[in-house]
Structure formats: structure tokens, C-alpha cells
Short mmCIF file of C-alpha atoms in Angstrom, two decimals:
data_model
loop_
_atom_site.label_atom_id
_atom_site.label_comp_id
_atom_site.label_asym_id
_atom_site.label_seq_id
_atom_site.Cartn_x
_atom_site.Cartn_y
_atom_site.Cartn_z
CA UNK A 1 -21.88 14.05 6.57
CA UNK A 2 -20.98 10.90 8.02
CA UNK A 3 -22.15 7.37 6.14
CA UNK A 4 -25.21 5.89 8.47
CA UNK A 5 -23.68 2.44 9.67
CA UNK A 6 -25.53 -0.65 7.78
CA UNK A 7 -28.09 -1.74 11.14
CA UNK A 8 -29.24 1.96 11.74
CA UNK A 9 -29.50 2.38 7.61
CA UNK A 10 -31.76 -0.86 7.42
CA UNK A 11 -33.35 -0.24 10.35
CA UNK A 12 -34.45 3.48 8.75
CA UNK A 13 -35.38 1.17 5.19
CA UNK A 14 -37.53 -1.05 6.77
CA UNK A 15 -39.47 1.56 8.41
CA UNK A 16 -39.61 3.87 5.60
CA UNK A 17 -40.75 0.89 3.44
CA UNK A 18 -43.74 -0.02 6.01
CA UNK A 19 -44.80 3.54 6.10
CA UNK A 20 -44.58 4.04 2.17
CA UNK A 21 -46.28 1.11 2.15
CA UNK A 22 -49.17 2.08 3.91
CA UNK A 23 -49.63 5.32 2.42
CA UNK A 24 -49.79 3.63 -1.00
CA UNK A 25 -52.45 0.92 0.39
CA UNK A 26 -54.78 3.93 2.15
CA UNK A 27 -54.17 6.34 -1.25
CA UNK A 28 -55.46 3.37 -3.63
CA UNK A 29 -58.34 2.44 -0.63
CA UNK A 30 -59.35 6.46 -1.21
CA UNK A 31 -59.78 6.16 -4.90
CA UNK A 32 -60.82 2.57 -4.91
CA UNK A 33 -60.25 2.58 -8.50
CA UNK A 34 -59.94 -1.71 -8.47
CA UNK A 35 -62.92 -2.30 -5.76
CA UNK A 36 -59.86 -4.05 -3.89
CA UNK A 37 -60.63 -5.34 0.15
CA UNK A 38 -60.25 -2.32 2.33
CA UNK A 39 -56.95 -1.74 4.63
CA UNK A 40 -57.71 -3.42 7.64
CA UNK A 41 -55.21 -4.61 10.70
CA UNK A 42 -54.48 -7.74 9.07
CA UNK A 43 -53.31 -5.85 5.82
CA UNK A 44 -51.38 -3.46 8.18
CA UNK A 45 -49.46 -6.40 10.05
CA UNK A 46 -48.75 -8.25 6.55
CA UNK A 47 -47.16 -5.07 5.21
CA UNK A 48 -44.93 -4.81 8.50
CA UNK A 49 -44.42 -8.19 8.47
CA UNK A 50 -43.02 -7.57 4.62
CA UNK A 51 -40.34 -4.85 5.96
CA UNK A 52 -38.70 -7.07 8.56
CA UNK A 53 -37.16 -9.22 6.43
CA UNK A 54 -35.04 -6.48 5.07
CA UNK A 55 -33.04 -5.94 8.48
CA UNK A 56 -31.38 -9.13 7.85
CA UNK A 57 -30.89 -8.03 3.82
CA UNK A 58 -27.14 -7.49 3.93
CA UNK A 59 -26.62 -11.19 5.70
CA UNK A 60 -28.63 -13.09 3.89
CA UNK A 61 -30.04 -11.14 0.93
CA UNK A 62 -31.91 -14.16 -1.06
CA UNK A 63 -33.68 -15.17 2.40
CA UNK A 64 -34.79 -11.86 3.24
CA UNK A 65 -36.49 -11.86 -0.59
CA UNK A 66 -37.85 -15.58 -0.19
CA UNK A 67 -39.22 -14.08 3.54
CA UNK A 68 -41.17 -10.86 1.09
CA UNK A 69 -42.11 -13.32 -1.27
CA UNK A 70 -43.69 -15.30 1.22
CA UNK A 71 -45.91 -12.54 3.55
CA UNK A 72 -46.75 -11.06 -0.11
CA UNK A 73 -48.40 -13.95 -1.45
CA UNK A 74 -51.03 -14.15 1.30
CA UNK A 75 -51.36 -10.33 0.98
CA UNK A 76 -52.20 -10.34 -2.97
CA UNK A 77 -54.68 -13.62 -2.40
CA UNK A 78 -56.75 -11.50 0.10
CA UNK A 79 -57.06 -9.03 -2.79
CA UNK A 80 -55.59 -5.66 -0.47
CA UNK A 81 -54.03 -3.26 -2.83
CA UNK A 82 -51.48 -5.03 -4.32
CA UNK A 83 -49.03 -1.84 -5.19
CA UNK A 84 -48.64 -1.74 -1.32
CA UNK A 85 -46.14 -4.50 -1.60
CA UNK A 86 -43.68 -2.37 -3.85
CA UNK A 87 -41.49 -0.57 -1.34
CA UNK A 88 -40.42 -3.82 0.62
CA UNK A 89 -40.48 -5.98 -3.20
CA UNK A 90 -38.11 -3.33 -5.09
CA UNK A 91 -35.71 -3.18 -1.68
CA UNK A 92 -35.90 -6.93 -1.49
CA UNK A 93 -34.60 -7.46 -5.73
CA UNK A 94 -32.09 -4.92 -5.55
CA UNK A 95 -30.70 -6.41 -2.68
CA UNK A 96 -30.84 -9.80 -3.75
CA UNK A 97 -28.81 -8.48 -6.73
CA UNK A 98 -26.42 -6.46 -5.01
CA UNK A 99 -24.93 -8.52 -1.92
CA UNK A 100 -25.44 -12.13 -3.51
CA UNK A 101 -22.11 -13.70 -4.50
CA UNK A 102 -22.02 -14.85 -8.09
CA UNK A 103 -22.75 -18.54 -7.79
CA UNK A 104 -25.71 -17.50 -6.01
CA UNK A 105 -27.17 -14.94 -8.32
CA UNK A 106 -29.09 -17.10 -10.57
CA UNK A 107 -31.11 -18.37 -7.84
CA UNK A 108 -31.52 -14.59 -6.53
CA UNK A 109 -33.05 -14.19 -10.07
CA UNK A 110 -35.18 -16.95 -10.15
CA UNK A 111 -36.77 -15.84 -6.70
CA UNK A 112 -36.92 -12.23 -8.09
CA UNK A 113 -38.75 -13.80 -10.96
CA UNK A 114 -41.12 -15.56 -8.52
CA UNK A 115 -41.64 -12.24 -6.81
CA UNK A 116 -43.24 -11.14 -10.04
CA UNK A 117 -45.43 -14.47 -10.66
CA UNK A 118 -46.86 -14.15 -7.67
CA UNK A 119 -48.88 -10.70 -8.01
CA UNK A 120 -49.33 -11.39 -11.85
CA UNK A 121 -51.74 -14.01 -10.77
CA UNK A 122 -53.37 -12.52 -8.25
CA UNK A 123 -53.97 -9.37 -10.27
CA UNK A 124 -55.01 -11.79 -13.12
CA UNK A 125 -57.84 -13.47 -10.66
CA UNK A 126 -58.70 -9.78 -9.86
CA UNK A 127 -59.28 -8.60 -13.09
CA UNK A 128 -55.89 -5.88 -13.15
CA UNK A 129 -53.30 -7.55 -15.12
CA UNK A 130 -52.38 -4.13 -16.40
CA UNK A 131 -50.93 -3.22 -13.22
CA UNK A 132 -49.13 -6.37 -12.50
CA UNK A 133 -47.18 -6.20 -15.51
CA UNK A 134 -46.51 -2.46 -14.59
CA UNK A 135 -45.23 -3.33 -11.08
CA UNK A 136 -43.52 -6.56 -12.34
CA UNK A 137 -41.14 -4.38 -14.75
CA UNK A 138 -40.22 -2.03 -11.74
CA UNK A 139 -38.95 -5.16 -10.04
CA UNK A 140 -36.77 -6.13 -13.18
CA UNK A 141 -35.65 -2.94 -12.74
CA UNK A 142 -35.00 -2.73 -9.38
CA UNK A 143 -32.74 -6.19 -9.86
CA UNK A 144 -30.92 -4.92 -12.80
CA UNK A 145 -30.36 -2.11 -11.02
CA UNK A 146 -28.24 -3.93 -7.82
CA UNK A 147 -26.40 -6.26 -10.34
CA UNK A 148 -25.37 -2.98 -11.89
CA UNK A 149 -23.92 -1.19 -8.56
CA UNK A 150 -22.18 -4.83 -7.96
CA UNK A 151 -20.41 -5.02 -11.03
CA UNK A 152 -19.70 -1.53 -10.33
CA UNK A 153 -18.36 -2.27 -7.37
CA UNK A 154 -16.30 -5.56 -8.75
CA UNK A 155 -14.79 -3.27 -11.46
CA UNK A 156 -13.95 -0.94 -9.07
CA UNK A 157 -11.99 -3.57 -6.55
CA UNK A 158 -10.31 -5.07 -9.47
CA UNK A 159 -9.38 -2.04 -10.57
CA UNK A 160 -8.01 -0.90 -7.36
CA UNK A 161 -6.24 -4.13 -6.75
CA UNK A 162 -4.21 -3.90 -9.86
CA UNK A 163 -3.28 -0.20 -9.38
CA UNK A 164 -2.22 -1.94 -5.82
CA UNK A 165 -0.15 -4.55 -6.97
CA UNK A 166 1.07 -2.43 -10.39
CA UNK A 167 2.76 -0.28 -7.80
CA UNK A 168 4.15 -2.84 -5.42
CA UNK A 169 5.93 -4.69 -8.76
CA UNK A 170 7.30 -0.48 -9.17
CA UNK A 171 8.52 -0.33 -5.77
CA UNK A 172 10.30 -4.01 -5.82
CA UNK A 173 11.84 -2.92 -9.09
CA UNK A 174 13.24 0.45 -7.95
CA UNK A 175 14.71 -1.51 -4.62
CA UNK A 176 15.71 -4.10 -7.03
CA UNK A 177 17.96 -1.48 -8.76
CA UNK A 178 18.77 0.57 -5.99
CA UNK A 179 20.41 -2.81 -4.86
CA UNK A 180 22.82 -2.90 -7.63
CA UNK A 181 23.96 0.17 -6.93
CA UNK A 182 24.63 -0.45 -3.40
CA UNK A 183 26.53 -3.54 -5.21
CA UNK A 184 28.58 -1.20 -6.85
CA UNK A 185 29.45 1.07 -4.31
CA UNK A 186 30.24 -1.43 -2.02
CA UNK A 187 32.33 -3.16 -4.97
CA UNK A 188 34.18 0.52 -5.12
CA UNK A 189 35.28 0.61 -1.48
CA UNK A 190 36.06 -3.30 -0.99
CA UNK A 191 38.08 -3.48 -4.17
CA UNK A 192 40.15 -0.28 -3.25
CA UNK A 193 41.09 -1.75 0.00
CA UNK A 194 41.80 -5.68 -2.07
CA UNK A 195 43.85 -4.00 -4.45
CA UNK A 196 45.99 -2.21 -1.54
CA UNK A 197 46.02 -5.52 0.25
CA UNK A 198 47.49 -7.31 -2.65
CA UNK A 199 49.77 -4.85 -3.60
CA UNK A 200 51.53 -4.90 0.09
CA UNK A 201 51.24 -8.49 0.32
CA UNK A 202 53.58 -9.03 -3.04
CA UNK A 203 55.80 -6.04 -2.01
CA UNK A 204 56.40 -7.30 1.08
CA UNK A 205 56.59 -10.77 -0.31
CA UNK A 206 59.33 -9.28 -2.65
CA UNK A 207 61.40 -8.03 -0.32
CA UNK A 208 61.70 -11.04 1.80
CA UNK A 209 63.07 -13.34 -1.11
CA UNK A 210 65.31 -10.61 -1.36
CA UNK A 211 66.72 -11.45 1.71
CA UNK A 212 70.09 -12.59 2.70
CA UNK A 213 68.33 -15.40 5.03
CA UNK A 214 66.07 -15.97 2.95
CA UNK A 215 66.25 -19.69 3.14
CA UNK A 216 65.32 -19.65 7.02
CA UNK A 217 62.31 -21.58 7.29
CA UNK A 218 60.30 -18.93 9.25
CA UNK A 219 61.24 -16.59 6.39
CA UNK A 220 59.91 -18.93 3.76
CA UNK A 221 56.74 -19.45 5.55
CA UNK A 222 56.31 -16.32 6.21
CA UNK A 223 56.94 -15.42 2.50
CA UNK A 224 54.89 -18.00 1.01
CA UNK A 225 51.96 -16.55 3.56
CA UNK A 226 52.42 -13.56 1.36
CA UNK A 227 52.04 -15.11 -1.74
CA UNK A 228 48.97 -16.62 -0.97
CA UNK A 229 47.57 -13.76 0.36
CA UNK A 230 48.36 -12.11 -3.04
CA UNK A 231 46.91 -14.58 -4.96
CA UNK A 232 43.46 -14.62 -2.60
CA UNK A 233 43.17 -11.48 -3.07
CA UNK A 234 43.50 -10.69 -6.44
CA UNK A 235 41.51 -13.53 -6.88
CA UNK A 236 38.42 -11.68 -4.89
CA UNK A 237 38.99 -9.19 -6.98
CA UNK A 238 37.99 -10.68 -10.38
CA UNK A 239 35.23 -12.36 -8.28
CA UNK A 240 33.45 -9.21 -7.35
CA UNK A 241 33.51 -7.95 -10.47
CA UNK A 242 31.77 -10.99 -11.33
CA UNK A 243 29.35 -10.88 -9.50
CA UNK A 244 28.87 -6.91 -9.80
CA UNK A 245 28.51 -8.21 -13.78
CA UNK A 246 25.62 -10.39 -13.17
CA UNK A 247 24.19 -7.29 -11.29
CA UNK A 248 24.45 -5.20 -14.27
CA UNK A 249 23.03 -7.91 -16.38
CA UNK A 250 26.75 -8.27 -17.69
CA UNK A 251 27.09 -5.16 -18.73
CA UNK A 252 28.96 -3.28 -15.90
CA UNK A 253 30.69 -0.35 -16.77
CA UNK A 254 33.59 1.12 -14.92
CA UNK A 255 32.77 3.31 -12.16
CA UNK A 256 33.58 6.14 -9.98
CA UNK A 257 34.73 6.06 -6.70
CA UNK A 258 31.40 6.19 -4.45
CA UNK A 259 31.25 9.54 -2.64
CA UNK A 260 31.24 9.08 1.02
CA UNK A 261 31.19 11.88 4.45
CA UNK A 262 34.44 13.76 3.39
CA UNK A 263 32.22 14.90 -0.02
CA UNK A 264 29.35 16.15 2.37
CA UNK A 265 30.18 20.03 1.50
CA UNK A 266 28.92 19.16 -1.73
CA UNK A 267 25.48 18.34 -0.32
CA UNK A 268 25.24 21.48 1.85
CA UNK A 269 26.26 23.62 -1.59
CA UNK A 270 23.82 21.35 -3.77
CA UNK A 271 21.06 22.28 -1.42
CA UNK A 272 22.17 26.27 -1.00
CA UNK A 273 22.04 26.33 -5.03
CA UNK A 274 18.42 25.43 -4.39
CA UNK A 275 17.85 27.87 -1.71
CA UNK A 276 17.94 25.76 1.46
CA UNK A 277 20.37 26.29 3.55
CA UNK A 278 22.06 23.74 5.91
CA UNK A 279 23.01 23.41 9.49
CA UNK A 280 25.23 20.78 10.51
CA UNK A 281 25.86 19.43 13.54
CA UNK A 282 28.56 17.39 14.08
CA UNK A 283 29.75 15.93 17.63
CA UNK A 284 31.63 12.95 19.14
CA UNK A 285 32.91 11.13 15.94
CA UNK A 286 36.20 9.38 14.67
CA UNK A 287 38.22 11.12 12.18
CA UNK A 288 37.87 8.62 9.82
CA UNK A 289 34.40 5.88 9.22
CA UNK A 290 34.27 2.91 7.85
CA UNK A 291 33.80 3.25 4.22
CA UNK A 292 30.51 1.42 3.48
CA UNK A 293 29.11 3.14 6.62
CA UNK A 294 30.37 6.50 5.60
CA UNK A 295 29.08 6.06 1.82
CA UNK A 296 25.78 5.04 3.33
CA UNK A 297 25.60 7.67 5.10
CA UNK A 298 26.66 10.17 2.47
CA UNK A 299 23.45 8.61 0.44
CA UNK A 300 21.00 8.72 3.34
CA UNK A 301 21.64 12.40 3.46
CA UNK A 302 21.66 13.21 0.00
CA UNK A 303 18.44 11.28 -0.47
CA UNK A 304 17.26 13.37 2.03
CA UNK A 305 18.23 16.57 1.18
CA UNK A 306 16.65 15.98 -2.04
CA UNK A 307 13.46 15.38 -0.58
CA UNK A 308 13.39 18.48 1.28
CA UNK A 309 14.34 20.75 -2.35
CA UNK A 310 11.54 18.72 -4.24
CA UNK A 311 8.72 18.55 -1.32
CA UNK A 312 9.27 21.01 1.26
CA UNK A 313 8.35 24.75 1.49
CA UNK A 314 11.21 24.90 4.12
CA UNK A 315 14.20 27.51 3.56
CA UNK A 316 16.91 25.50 6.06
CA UNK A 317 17.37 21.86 6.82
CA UNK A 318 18.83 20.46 9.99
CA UNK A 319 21.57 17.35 9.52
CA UNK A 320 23.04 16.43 12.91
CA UNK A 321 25.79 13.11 13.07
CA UNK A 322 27.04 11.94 16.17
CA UNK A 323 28.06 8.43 17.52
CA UNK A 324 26.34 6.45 19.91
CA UNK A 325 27.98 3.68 21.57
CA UNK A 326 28.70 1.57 18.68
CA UNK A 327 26.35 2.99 16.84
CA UNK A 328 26.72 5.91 13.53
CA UNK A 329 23.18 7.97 14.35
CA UNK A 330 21.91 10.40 11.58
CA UNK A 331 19.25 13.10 11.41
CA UNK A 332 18.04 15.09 9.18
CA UNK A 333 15.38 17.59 9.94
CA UNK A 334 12.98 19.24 7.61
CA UNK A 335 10.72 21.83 9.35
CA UNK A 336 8.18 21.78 6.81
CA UNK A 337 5.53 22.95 6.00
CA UNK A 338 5.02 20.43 2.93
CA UNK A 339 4.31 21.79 -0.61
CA UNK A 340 0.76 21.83 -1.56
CA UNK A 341 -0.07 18.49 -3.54
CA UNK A 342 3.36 16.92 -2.23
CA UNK A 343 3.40 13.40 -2.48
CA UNK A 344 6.86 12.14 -0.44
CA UNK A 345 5.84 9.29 2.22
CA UNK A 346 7.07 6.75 4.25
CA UNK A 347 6.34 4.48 0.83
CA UNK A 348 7.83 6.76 -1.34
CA UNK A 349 10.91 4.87 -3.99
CA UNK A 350 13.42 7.34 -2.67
CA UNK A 351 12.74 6.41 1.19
CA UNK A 352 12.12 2.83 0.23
CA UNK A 353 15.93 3.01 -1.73
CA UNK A 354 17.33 4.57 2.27
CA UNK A 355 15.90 1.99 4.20
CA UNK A 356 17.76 -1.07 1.79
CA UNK A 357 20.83 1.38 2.25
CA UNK A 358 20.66 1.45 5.79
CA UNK A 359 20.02 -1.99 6.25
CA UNK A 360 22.38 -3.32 3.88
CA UNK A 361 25.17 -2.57 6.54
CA UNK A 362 23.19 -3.91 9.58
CA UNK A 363 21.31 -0.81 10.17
CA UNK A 364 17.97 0.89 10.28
CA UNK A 365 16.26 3.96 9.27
CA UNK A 366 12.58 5.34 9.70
CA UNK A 367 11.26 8.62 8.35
CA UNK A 368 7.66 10.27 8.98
CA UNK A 369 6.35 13.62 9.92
CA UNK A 370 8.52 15.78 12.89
CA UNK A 371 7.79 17.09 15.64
CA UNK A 372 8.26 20.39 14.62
CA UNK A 373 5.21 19.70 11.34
CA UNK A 374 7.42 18.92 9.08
CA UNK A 375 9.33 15.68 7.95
CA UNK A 376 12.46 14.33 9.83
CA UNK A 377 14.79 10.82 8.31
CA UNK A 378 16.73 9.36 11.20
CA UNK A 379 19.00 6.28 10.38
CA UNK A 380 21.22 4.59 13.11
CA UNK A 381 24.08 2.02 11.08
CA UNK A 382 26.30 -0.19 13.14
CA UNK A 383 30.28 0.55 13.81
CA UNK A 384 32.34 -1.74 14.03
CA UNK A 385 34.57 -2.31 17.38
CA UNK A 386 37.86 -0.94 15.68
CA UNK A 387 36.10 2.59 14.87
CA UNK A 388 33.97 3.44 18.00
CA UNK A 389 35.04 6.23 20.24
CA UNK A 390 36.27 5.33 23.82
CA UNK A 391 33.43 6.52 26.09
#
């Protein structure tokens, strides 16, 4: 059943606190057990009077139990029954408990406490102190009772706020580590192509001093080109390990080659093993990728693929790759349904862990339920102008 918003519930208080309280002040008028002043108009228009306050209770919860306080006292000096009061007096404390702010809760108390005074004397000049003290103690109560739901409520926030940021500090530290190895793999494919680099460069550097015209100065400049293009390179070399050490917290270890689109058989037989099969489409691209956009790639779908065996009652998986303009695009399609008490979202580490993939190399990805009910990643990542396929 749907929650009644807070002006139609306080609307529905108010009234049901005039109306209890004028069955209470007609019930103790029938028995007439305290020869108290009979019910009259006046007492009927103080009691309403009492219950309009608590509209406003949410807003401005101390006013709206100064406002009780203050048609009340009138009320208990013309001696009507005094338990009348009750209904608005308990809404009015355990509302001054429950939406005051802190600072302001002492004073809520003291006005609480002046909500009790009040009726003590006049049921002391009556001659029913008995009573007094009775219906003081259910306004304690009623107090006690909202600073308990607030506190309640506080706990709860807190403790929902620290599950909150507990889990953001989870997710920055899985991106923080699926960053280092995106350091590494990149590290694997530059430092390949370096090493090549600087291997030609002194070959070819070789061979020209072994020249017969070797002394020609086009030769020597061209030669001493080589050189230094040996040298830069090698010295890149030792730089990105150095940097892939602070990564590692100085403890990189050697690594293997990162796997990139030419290994993507062993993702299709990785997820048959697991009972999924796997269509792929492939249409309109190069022979050969770029190597940090194919590894990226490779990762995207793996990730993917995973994420399907794990959360997904699906038997089959769609991954489709084709090039758009400049542009590497990547699908892959799980028709769902999802497995009962699956918990893979958009926030989830692994998708989290894609997107810093994808955009790592310029790109972007975005994954969220498919069309077809289940869940579908799609990834576009940047080629450069070398590799894109003449339209």
C-alpha cells in the first residue's frame, strides 16, 4: 500500500486527534467522575483549536507544541476534562522529539516539560493530581518515544552512508588496480614495438659505418640519426619499466605478452566449456589493429563474456566487431533472462574495470539492459588514421 504523503497524513492526525478528543471529553462528561465543567462549544472550539497546530508539525515541530501548549492552558483553567487534551499533547511531544534538529532538542524538552506543568496545576487547583501525574508520564513517554525513532533514524543514515562510501573507496580501489594492469599491458605492446625500433635503428646504423662512403657527410648524419634513435629508445625502454615499477609498488614482475583479437578463439572456447555458445560477427575490418586497441578490445569482450557465464541464464551470446569510420565498434549481446538474485550492474567492478579500458585509449563504453531483456556491453575505441578502412 502506498505511504500517505506528509499534508494528507497530518491532515488525517489532526482530525483524528479532534475527534478522539472529543470522545474522551463527552465519555468523562457521562461519568462525571471529577464534577469537571460540562462540554460546551467553547470546549469544542479549544480542542479544534489544539489539533491545528499539528498541520504545521513537520515544519516547525517546537511551534506547533508551544501553539498546544498555549490553547491547553486556557482549556485546563476552565476546568473541562482535562484528559481531552491528550491526543493533540502526545502528537505534539513526539513530534517535537522526532523532527527537531539536535541543537534544538533541549528547548523541545523544556516545552514538553511545560506541557506537563501546565495540567499538573490545574488538576492540583481541581482536586485530581492523580490524573495529572498519570497523563504527564504518557507525555514523557510520548517524547522519549520520537527521540527514539530519530536516533533510529540517525543510526540508520549513518549507517547507510558508510556502507555508501565503504563501497565507493572498493570501487576506486579495484579501478585503481585495474589501472596498473592496463599499465602493464600497454607496457607489453609499446616495449615490443621500442625494442624492434632499436634493434633496426643500430642494425641499420651498423651497416652504414660499414660503408665504403662512409665518410660522406649525408651518410654520417644519417648514421648518427640512427644512433640517437637507438639510444632514445632504449632509453624509453628502461623508463617504462620504471614507471610500470612504481605501478607495482616496485615490485613488477615479468610479464606475458597481453592477449589481444588474434587470441579471441580462446574466448568463444572459454565460454562453450561453460555452455554458452558464441556467434561472431565480424565485418568491414583491417587485417591487422592497433595493438592497444586490439588488447582492449580482447578485454572488453572477455569481461563480458564472463559476465554472461556468471549472471545470465542465457545458452548463446552475440559478439559482433565492425569498423565505423574511424572508429573500432564492439557488441556484445546477452539475451538474458538474468539469474535469480544476480547482482551485475552498470556499477558493478568488472564494468567499472571496461569503461577505464575503453577510455584509456580515447574511447567509450556503456552497458545496461537490451532490447531483447537481457544485458548488452557496447564499446566504440578510436583508430587511428593509418588503420581505418577506405570507405
Amino acid at each position: 500500500m502506498t505511504a500517505l504523503r506528509p499534508p494528507v497524513a497530518d491532515w488525517l492526525l489532526a482530525a483524528g486527534s479532534f475527534m478522539l478528543g472529543i470522545v474522551v471529553a463527552v465519555t468523562l462528561e457521562s461519568v462525571d467522575m471529577d464534577h469537571e465543567r460540562s462540554v460546551d462549544l467553547w470546549a469544542i472550539a479549544l480542542l479544534g483549536a489544539m489539533s491545528v497546530p499539528l498541520l504545521a508539525r513537520r515544519r516547525w515541530p517546537i511551534l506547533a507544541l508551544l501553539a498546544v501548549l498555549a490553547v491547553s492552558t486556557p482549556y485546563h483553567l476552565l476546568d473541562y476534562p482535562h484528559e481531552a487534551t491528550m491526543p493533540a499533547s502526545l502528537v505534539a511531544a513526539f513530534t517535537a522529539a522526532r523532527y527537531s534538529e539536535a541543537p534544538r532538542r533541549a528547548v523541545a524538552a523544556l516545552v514538553a516539560a511545560s506541557a506537563v506543568i501546565v495540567p499538573l496545576g490545574a488538576a492540583e487547583a481541581s482536586g485530581a493530581p492523580g490524573d495529572a501525574l498519570l497523563g504527564a508520564g504518557w507525555v514523557f513517554m510520548a517524547f522519549f518515544a520520537g527521540l527514539a525513532v530519530r536516533f533510529h533514524q540517525d543510526w540508520k543514515a549513518a549507517v547507510t552512508a558508510r556502507l555508501e562510501q565503504e563501497r565507493a573507496d572498493e570501487v576506486e580501489r579495484r579501478v585503481a588496480e585495474e589501472r596498473v594492469l592496463i599499465a602493464a599491458e600497454l607496457h607489453d605492446v609499446l616495449a615490443h614495438g621500442l625494442a624492434v625500433a632499436n634493434v633496426q635503428a643500430s642494425v641499420a646504423a651498423h651497416l652504414i659505418d660499414q660503408l665504403p662512403g662512409r665518410g660522406d657527410a649525408s651518410l654520417q648524419e644519417l648514421s648518427s640519426t640512427l644512433h640517437d634513435l637507438s639510444d632514445t629508445s632504449r632509453a624509453t625502454l628502461h623508463e617504462l619499466r620504471a614507471v610500470l615499477d612504481v605501478l607495482h609498488g616496485g615490485e613488477a614482475e615479468p610479464i606475458e605478452p597481453a592477449p589481444d583479437l588474434g587470441e579471441l578463439q580462446r574466448l568463444v572456447e572459454m565460454a562453450e566449456a561453460a555452455d554458452v555458445r558464441v556467434d561472431v560477427e565480424v565485418g568491414g575490418l583491417p587485417d591487422e589493429l592497433p595493438s592497444t586497441v586490439s588488447v582492449v578490445a580482447y578485454r572488453i569482450i572477455q569481461e563480458s563474456l564472463t559476465n554472461v557465464i556468471r549472471h545470465s541464464t542465457a545458452k548463446h551470446a552475440t559478439v559482433r566487431l565492425d569498423q565505423d569510420g574511424h572508429r573500432l565498434r564492439i557488441a556484445v549481446d546477452d539475451p538474458g533472462p538474468a539469474r535469480p538474485n544476480s547482482t551485475v550492474t552498470s556499477a558493478g567492478f568488472g564494468i567499472a574495470g571496461m569503461t577505464g579500458r575503453a577510455q584509456a585509449v580515447g574511447g567509450e563504453l556503456s552497458a545496461g539492459p537490451g532490447g531483447s531483456g537481457g544485458f548488452e556491453v557496447s564499446a566504440s575505441l578510436p583508430l587511428p588514421e593509418i588503420w581505418r578502412v577506405p570507405s
